[in-house]
Short mmCIF file of C-alpha atoms in Angstrom, two decimals:
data_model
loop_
_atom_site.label_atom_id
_atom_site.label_comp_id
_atom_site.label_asym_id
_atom_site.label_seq_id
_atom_site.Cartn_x
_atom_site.Cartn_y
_atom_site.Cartn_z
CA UNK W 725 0.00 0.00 0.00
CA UNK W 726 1.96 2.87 -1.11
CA UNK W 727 0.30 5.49 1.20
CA UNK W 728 1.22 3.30 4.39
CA UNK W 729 4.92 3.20 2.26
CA UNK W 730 5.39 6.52 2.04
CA UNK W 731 4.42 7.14 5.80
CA UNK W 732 6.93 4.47 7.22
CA UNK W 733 10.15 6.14 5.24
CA UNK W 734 9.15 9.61 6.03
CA UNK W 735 7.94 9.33 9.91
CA UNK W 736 9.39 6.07 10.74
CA UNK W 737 12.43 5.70 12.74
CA UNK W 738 14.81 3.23 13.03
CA UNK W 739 16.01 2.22 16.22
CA UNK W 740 19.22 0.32 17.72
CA UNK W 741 18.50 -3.99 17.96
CA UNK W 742 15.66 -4.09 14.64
CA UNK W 743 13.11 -2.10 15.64
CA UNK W 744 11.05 0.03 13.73
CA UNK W 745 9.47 2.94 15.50
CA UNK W 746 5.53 4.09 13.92
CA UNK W 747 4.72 5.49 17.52
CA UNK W 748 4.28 8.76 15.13
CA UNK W 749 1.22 7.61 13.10
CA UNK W 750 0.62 4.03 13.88
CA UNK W 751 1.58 2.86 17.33
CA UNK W 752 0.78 5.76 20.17
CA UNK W 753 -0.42 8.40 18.35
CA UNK W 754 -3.22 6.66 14.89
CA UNK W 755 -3.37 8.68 12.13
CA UNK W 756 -7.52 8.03 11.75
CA UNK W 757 -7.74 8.71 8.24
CA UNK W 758 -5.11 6.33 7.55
CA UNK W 759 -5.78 3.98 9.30
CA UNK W 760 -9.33 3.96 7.72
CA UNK W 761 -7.47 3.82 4.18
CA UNK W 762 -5.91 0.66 5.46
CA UNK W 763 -9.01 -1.00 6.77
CA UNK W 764 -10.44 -0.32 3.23
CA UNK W 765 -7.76 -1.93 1.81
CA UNK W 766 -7.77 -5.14 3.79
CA UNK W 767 -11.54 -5.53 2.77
CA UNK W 768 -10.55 -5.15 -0.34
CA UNK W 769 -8.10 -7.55 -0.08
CA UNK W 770 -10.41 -9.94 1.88
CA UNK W 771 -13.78 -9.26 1.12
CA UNK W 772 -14.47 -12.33 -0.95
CA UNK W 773 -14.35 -14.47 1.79
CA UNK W 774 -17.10 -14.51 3.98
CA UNK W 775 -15.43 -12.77 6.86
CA UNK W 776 -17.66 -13.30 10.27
CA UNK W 777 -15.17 -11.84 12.99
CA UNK W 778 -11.97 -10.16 13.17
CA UNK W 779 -9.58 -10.91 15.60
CA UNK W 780 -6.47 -9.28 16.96
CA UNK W 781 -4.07 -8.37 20.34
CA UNK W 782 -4.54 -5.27 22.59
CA UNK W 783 -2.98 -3.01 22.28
CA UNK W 784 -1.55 -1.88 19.25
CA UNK W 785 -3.73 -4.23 17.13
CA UNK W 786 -7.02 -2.61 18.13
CA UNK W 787 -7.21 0.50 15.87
CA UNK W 788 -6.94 -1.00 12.39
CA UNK W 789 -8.94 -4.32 13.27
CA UNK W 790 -12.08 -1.48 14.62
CA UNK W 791 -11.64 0.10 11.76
CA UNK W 792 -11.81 -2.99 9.24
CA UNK W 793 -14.70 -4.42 11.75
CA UNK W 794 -16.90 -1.41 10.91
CA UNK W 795 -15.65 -1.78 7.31
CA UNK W 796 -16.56 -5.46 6.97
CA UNK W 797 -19.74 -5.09 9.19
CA UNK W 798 -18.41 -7.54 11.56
CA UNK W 799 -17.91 -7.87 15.51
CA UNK W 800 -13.86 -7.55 16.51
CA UNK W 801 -11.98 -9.51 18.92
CA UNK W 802 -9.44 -8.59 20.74
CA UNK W 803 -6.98 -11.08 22.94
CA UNK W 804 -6.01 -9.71 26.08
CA UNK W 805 -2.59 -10.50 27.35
CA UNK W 806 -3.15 -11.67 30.80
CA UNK W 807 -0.16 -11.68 33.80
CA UNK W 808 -1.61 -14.28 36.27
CA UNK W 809 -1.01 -17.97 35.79
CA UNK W 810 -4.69 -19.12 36.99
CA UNK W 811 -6.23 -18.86 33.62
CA UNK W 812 -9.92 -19.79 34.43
CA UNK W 813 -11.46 -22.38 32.23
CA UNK W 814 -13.83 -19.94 30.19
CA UNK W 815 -11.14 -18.69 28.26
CA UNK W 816 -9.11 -19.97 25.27
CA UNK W 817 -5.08 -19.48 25.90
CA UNK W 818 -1.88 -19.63 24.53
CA UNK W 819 1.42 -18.77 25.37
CA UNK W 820 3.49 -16.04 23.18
CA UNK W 821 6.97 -15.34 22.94
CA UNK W 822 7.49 -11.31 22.70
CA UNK W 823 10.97 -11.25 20.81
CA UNK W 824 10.99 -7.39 21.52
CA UNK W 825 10.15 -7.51 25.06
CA UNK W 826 11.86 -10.92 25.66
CA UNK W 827 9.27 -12.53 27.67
CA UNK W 828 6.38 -15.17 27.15
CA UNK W 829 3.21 -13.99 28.14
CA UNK W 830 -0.19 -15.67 28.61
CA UNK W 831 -2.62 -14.62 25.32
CA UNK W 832 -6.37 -14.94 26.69
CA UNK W 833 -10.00 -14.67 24.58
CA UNK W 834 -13.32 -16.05 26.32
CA UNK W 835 -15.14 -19.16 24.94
CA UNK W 836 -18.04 -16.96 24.66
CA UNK W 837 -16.42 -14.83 21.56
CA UNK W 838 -15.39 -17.55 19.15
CA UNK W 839 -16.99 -20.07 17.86
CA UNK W 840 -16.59 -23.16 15.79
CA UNK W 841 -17.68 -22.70 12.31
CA UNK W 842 -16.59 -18.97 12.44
CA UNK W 843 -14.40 -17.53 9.16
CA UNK W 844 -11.94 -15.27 11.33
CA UNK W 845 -9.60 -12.92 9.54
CA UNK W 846 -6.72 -11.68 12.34
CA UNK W 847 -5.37 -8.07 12.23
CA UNK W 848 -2.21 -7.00 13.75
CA UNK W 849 -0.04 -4.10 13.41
CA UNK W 850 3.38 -6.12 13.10
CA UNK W 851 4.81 -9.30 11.67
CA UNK W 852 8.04 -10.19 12.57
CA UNK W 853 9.27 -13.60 14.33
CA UNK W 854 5.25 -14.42 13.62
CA UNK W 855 4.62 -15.26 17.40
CA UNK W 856 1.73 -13.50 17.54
CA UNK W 857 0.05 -14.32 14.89
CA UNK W 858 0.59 -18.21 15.24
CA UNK W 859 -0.94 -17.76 19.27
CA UNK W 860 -4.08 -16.16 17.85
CA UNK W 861 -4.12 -18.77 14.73
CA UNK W 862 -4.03 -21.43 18.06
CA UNK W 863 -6.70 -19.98 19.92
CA UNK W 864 -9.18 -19.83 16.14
CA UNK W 865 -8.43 -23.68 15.65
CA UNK W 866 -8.80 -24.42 19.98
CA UNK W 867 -12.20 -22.49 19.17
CA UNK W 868 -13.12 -25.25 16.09
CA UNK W 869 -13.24 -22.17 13.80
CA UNK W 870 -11.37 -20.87 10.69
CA UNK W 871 -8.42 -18.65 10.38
CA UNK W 872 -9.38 -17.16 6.55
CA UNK W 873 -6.26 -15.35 6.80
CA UNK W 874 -4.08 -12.48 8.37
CA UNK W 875 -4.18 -8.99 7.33
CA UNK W 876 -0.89 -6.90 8.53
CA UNK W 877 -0.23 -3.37 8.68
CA UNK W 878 4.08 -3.64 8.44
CA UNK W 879 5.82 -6.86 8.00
CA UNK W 880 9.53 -7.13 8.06
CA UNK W 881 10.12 -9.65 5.44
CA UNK W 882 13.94 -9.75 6.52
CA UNK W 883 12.41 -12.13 9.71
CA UNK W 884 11.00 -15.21 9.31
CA UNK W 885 7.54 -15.06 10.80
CA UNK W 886 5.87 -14.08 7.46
CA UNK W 887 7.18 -17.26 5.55
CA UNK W 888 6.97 -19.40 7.98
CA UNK W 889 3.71 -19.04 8.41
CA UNK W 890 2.81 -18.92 5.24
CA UNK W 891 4.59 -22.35 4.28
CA UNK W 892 2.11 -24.08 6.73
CA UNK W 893 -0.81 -22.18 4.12
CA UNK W 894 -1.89 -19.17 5.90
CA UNK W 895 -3.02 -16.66 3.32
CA UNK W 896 -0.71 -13.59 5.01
CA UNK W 897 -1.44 -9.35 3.55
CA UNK W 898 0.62 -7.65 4.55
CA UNK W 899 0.12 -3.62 3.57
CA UNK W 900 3.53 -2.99 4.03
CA UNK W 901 6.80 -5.54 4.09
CA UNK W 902 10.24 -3.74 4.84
CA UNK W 903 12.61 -6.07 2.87
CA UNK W 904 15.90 -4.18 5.06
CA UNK W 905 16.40 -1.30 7.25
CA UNK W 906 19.34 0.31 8.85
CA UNK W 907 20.31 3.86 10.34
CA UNK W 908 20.01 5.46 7.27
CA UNK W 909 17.88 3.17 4.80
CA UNK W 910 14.84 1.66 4.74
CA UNK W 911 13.27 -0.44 1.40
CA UNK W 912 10.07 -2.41 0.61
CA UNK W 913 9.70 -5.83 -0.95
CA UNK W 914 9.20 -5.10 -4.38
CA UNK W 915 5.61 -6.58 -5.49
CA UNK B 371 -27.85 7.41 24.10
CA UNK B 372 -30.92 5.33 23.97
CA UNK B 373 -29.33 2.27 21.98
CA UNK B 374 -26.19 1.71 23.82
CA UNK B 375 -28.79 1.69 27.38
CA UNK B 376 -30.76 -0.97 25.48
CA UNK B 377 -27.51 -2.65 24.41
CA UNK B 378 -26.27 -2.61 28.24
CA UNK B 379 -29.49 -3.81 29.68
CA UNK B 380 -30.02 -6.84 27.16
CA UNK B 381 -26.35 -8.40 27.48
CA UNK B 382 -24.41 -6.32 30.47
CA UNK B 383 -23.84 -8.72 33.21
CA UNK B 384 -23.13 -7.26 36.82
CA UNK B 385 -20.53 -8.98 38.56
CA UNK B 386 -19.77 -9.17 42.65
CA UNK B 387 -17.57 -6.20 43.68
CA UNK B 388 -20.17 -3.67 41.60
CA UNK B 389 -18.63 -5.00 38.08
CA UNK B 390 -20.35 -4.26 35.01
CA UNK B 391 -19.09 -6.97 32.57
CA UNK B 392 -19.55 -5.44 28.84
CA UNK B 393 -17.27 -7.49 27.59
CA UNK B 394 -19.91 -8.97 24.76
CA UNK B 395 -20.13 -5.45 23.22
CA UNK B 396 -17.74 -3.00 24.16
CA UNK B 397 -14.58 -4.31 26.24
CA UNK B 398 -13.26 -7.59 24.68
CA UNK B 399 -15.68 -8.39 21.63
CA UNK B 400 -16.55 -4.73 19.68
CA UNK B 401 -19.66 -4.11 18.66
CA UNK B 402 -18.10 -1.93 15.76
CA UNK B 403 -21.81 -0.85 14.28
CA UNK B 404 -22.41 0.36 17.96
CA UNK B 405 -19.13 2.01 18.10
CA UNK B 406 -19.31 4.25 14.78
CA UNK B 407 -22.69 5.64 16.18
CA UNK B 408 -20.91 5.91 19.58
CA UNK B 409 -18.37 8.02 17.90
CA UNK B 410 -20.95 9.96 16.28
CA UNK B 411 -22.84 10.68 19.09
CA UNK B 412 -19.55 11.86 20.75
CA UNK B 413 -19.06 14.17 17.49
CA UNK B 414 -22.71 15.72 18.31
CA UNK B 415 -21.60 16.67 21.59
CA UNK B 416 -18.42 18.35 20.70
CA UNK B 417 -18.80 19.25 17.13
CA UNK B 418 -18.74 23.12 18.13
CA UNK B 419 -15.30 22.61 19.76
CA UNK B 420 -12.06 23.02 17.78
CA UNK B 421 -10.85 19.40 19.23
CA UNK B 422 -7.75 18.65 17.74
CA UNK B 423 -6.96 15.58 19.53
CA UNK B 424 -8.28 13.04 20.98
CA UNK B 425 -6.66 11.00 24.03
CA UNK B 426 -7.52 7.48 25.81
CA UNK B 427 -5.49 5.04 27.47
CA UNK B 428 -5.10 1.44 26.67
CA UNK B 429 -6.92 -0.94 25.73
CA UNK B 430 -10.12 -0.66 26.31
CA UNK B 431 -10.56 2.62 25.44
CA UNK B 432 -8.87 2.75 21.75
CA UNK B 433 -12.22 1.36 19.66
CA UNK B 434 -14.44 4.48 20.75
CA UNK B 435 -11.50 6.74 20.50
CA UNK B 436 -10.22 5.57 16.85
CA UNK B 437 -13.76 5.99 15.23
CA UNK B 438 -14.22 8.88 16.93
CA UNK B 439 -10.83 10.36 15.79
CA UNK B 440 -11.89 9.36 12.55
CA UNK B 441 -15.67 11.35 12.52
CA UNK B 442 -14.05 14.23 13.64
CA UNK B 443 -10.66 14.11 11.63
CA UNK B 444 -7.63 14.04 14.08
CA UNK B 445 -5.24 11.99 15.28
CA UNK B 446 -5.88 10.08 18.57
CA UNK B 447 -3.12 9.01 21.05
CA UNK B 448 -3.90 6.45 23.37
CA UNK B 449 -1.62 6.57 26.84
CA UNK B 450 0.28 3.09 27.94
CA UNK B 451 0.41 1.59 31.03
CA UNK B 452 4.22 1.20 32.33
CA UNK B 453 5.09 -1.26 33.89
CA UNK B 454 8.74 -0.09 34.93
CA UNK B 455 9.16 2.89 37.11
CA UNK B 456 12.45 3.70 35.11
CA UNK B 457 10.25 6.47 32.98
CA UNK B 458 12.83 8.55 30.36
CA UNK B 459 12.47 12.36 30.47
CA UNK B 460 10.78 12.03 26.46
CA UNK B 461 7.07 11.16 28.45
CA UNK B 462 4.64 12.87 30.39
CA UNK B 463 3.73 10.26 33.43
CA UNK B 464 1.31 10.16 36.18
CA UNK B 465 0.54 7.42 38.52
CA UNK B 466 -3.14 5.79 38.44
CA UNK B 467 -4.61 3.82 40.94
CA UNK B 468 -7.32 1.54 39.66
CA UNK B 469 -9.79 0.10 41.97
CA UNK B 470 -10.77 -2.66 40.55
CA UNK B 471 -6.66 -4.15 40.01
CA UNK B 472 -6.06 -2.57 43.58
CA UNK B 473 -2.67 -1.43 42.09
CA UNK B 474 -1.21 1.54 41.30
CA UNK B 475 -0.17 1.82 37.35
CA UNK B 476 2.28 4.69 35.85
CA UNK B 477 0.34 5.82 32.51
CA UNK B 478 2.54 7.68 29.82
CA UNK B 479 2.25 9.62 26.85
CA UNK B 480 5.63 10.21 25.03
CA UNK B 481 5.83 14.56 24.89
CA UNK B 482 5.76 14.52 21.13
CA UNK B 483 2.07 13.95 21.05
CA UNK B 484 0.61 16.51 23.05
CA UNK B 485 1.51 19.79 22.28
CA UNK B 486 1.15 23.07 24.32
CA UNK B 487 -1.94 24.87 23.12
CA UNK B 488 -3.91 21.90 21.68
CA UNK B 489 -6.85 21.29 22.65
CA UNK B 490 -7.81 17.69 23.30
CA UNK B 491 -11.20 15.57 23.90
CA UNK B 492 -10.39 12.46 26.37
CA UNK B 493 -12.45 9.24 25.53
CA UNK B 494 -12.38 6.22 27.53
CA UNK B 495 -15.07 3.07 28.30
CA UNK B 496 -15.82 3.56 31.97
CA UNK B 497 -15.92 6.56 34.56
CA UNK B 498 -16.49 5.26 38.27
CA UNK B 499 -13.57 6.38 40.43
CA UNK B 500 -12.57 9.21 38.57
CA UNK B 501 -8.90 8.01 38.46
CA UNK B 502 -8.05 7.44 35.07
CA UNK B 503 -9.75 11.17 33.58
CA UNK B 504 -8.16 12.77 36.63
CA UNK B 505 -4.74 11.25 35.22
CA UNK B 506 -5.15 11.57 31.41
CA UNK B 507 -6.33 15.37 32.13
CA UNK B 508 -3.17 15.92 34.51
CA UNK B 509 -1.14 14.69 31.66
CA UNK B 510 -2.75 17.15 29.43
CA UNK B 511 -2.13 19.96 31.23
CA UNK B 512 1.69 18.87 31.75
CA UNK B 513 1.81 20.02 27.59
CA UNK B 514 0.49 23.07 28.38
CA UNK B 515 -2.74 21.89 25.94
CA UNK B 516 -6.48 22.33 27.17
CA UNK B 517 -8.98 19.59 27.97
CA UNK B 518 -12.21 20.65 26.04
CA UNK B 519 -14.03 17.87 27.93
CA UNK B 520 -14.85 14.13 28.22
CA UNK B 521 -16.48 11.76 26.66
CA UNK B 522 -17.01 8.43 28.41
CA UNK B 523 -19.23 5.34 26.82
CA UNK B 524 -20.67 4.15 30.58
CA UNK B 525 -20.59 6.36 33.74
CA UNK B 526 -21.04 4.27 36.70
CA UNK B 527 -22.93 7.47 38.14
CA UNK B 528 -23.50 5.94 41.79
CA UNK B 529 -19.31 6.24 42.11
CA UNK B 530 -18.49 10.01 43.06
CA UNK B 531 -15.82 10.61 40.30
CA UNK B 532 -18.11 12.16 37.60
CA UNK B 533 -19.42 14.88 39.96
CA UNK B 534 -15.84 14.94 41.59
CA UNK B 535 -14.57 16.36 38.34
CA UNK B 536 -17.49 18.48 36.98
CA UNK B 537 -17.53 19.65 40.38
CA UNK B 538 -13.59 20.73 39.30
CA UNK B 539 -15.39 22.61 36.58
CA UNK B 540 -14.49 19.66 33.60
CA UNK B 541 -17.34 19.11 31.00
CA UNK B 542 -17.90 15.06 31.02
CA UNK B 543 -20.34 13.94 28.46
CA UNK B 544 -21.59 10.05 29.49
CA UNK B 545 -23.59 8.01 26.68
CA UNK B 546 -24.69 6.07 29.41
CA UNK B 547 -24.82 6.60 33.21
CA UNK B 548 -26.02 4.08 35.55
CA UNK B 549 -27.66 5.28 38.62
CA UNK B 550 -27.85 1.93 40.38
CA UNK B 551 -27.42 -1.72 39.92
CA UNK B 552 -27.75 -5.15 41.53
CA UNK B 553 -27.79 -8.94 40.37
CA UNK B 554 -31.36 -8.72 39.23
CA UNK B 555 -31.66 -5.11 38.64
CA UNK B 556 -29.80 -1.88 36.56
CA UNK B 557 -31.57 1.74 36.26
CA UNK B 558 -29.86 4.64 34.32
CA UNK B 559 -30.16 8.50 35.25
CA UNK B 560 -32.77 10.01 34.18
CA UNK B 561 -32.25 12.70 31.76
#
């Protein structure tokens, strides 16, 4: 999506250890108009499929998957990461590695919000090491329902996650995937 | 706002320890229909204010706040809960206490998001203590910016931190503000 393109070279910021700061537009402060361009475009990338719920992660997650709910005219999801150990049986759970934050975490969604037969599309912010996205892929098929696919706002295609995941057949878009970055470059995967 | 009353009456589950569980609509699975003509509503109220921002905090708060960013054309920053007291001199910080974790939380907002001067609309889910507006507002003011006023989906109005702040002389617009509830029974104030 050249739009979200243009945004990450000009207002993104690379930082020391592989990070990619969007705290500008994506991240801690949403640009609403964009990120209503990129819900747009992930309906039009999905909206053959007969979408019924959209899930995704708090926090970062939530804006664009509201966005493409409203867009789709479906209910969104989102998994709550969850410090205690005593996970109560109402709730699907998995445990996620955060590569950036170096710690695994508990990933939590009630019983009550997925169900089998659904067609789930999951919306994140970030693809990377693909952690994420294979703990909320877990929780769909724990739930007996269908992960249609993954729609992501930045992927960096220099980590694995991405083809990984989509060697196992998980249809992965991905609006924007950084093929390399350093100090004082930044390019796309060519389409 | 008639339809989000309904919406809390028919599936809002009251929980020991005066818990409102909305979790089916509003805190966990999004109603997103429900929150676009939240958002709108909140646009009704402040239309003839020259918002220019809009702040929350995470997570919770982020759906209402993103479509309503997006109805009235500004950015929206949502604060994040720290866990580490080691906060850098970039953020604006104030400690929370929330009453329902029975811990105190340091919320941030990194300084290049609010600017002196701006004039900024605070959104979040729930008002009962008062704690979390009382915060987000003293972070506001740390810019220098103005808070125009509040705009919270459900006001547990039997808690004293509505009128604690309008008292303060803050405009706090509810869409929904219980005035009393029990296992078998919830009433609303009455306009």
């Amino acid at each position: 999506m050249k739009k979200l393109e243009e945004r990450i070279l000009r207002d993104g910021v690379v930082k020391p250890g592989g990070i990619l700061k969007v705290d500008s537009f994506l991240n801690h402060q949403i640009d609403t108009e964009l990120c209503y361009e990129m819900a747009k475009e992930i309906h039009e990338l999905y909206k053959d499929e007969e979408i019924t719920k959209i899930l995704t992660i708090e926090a970062s997650g939530i804006s664009i998957a509201t966005m493409a709910g409203y867009v789709f005219g479906v209910p969104v999801v989102f998994a709550k990461k969850a410090m205690s150990k005593n996970i109560s049986d109402n709730v699907y759970s998995v445990e996620v590695y955060s590569f950036t934050k170096k710690a695994t975490k508990n990933v939590i969604v009630s019983k009550e919000y997925i169900n089998a037969g659904e067609k789930i599309l999951i919306i994140d912010d970030f693809l990377a090491m693909g952690s994420a996205l294979e703990g909320l892929s877990d929780i769909v098929k724990q739930a007996g329902a269908e992960v249609v696919g993954a729609a992501i706002a930045i992927e960096k295609a220099f980590q694995p996650g991405g083809d990984k995941l989509r060697a196992k057949g998980m249809r992965i878009e991905s609006l924007a995937r950084v093929a390399s970055m350093s100090d004082d470059s930044l390019t796309f995967v060519e389409d």
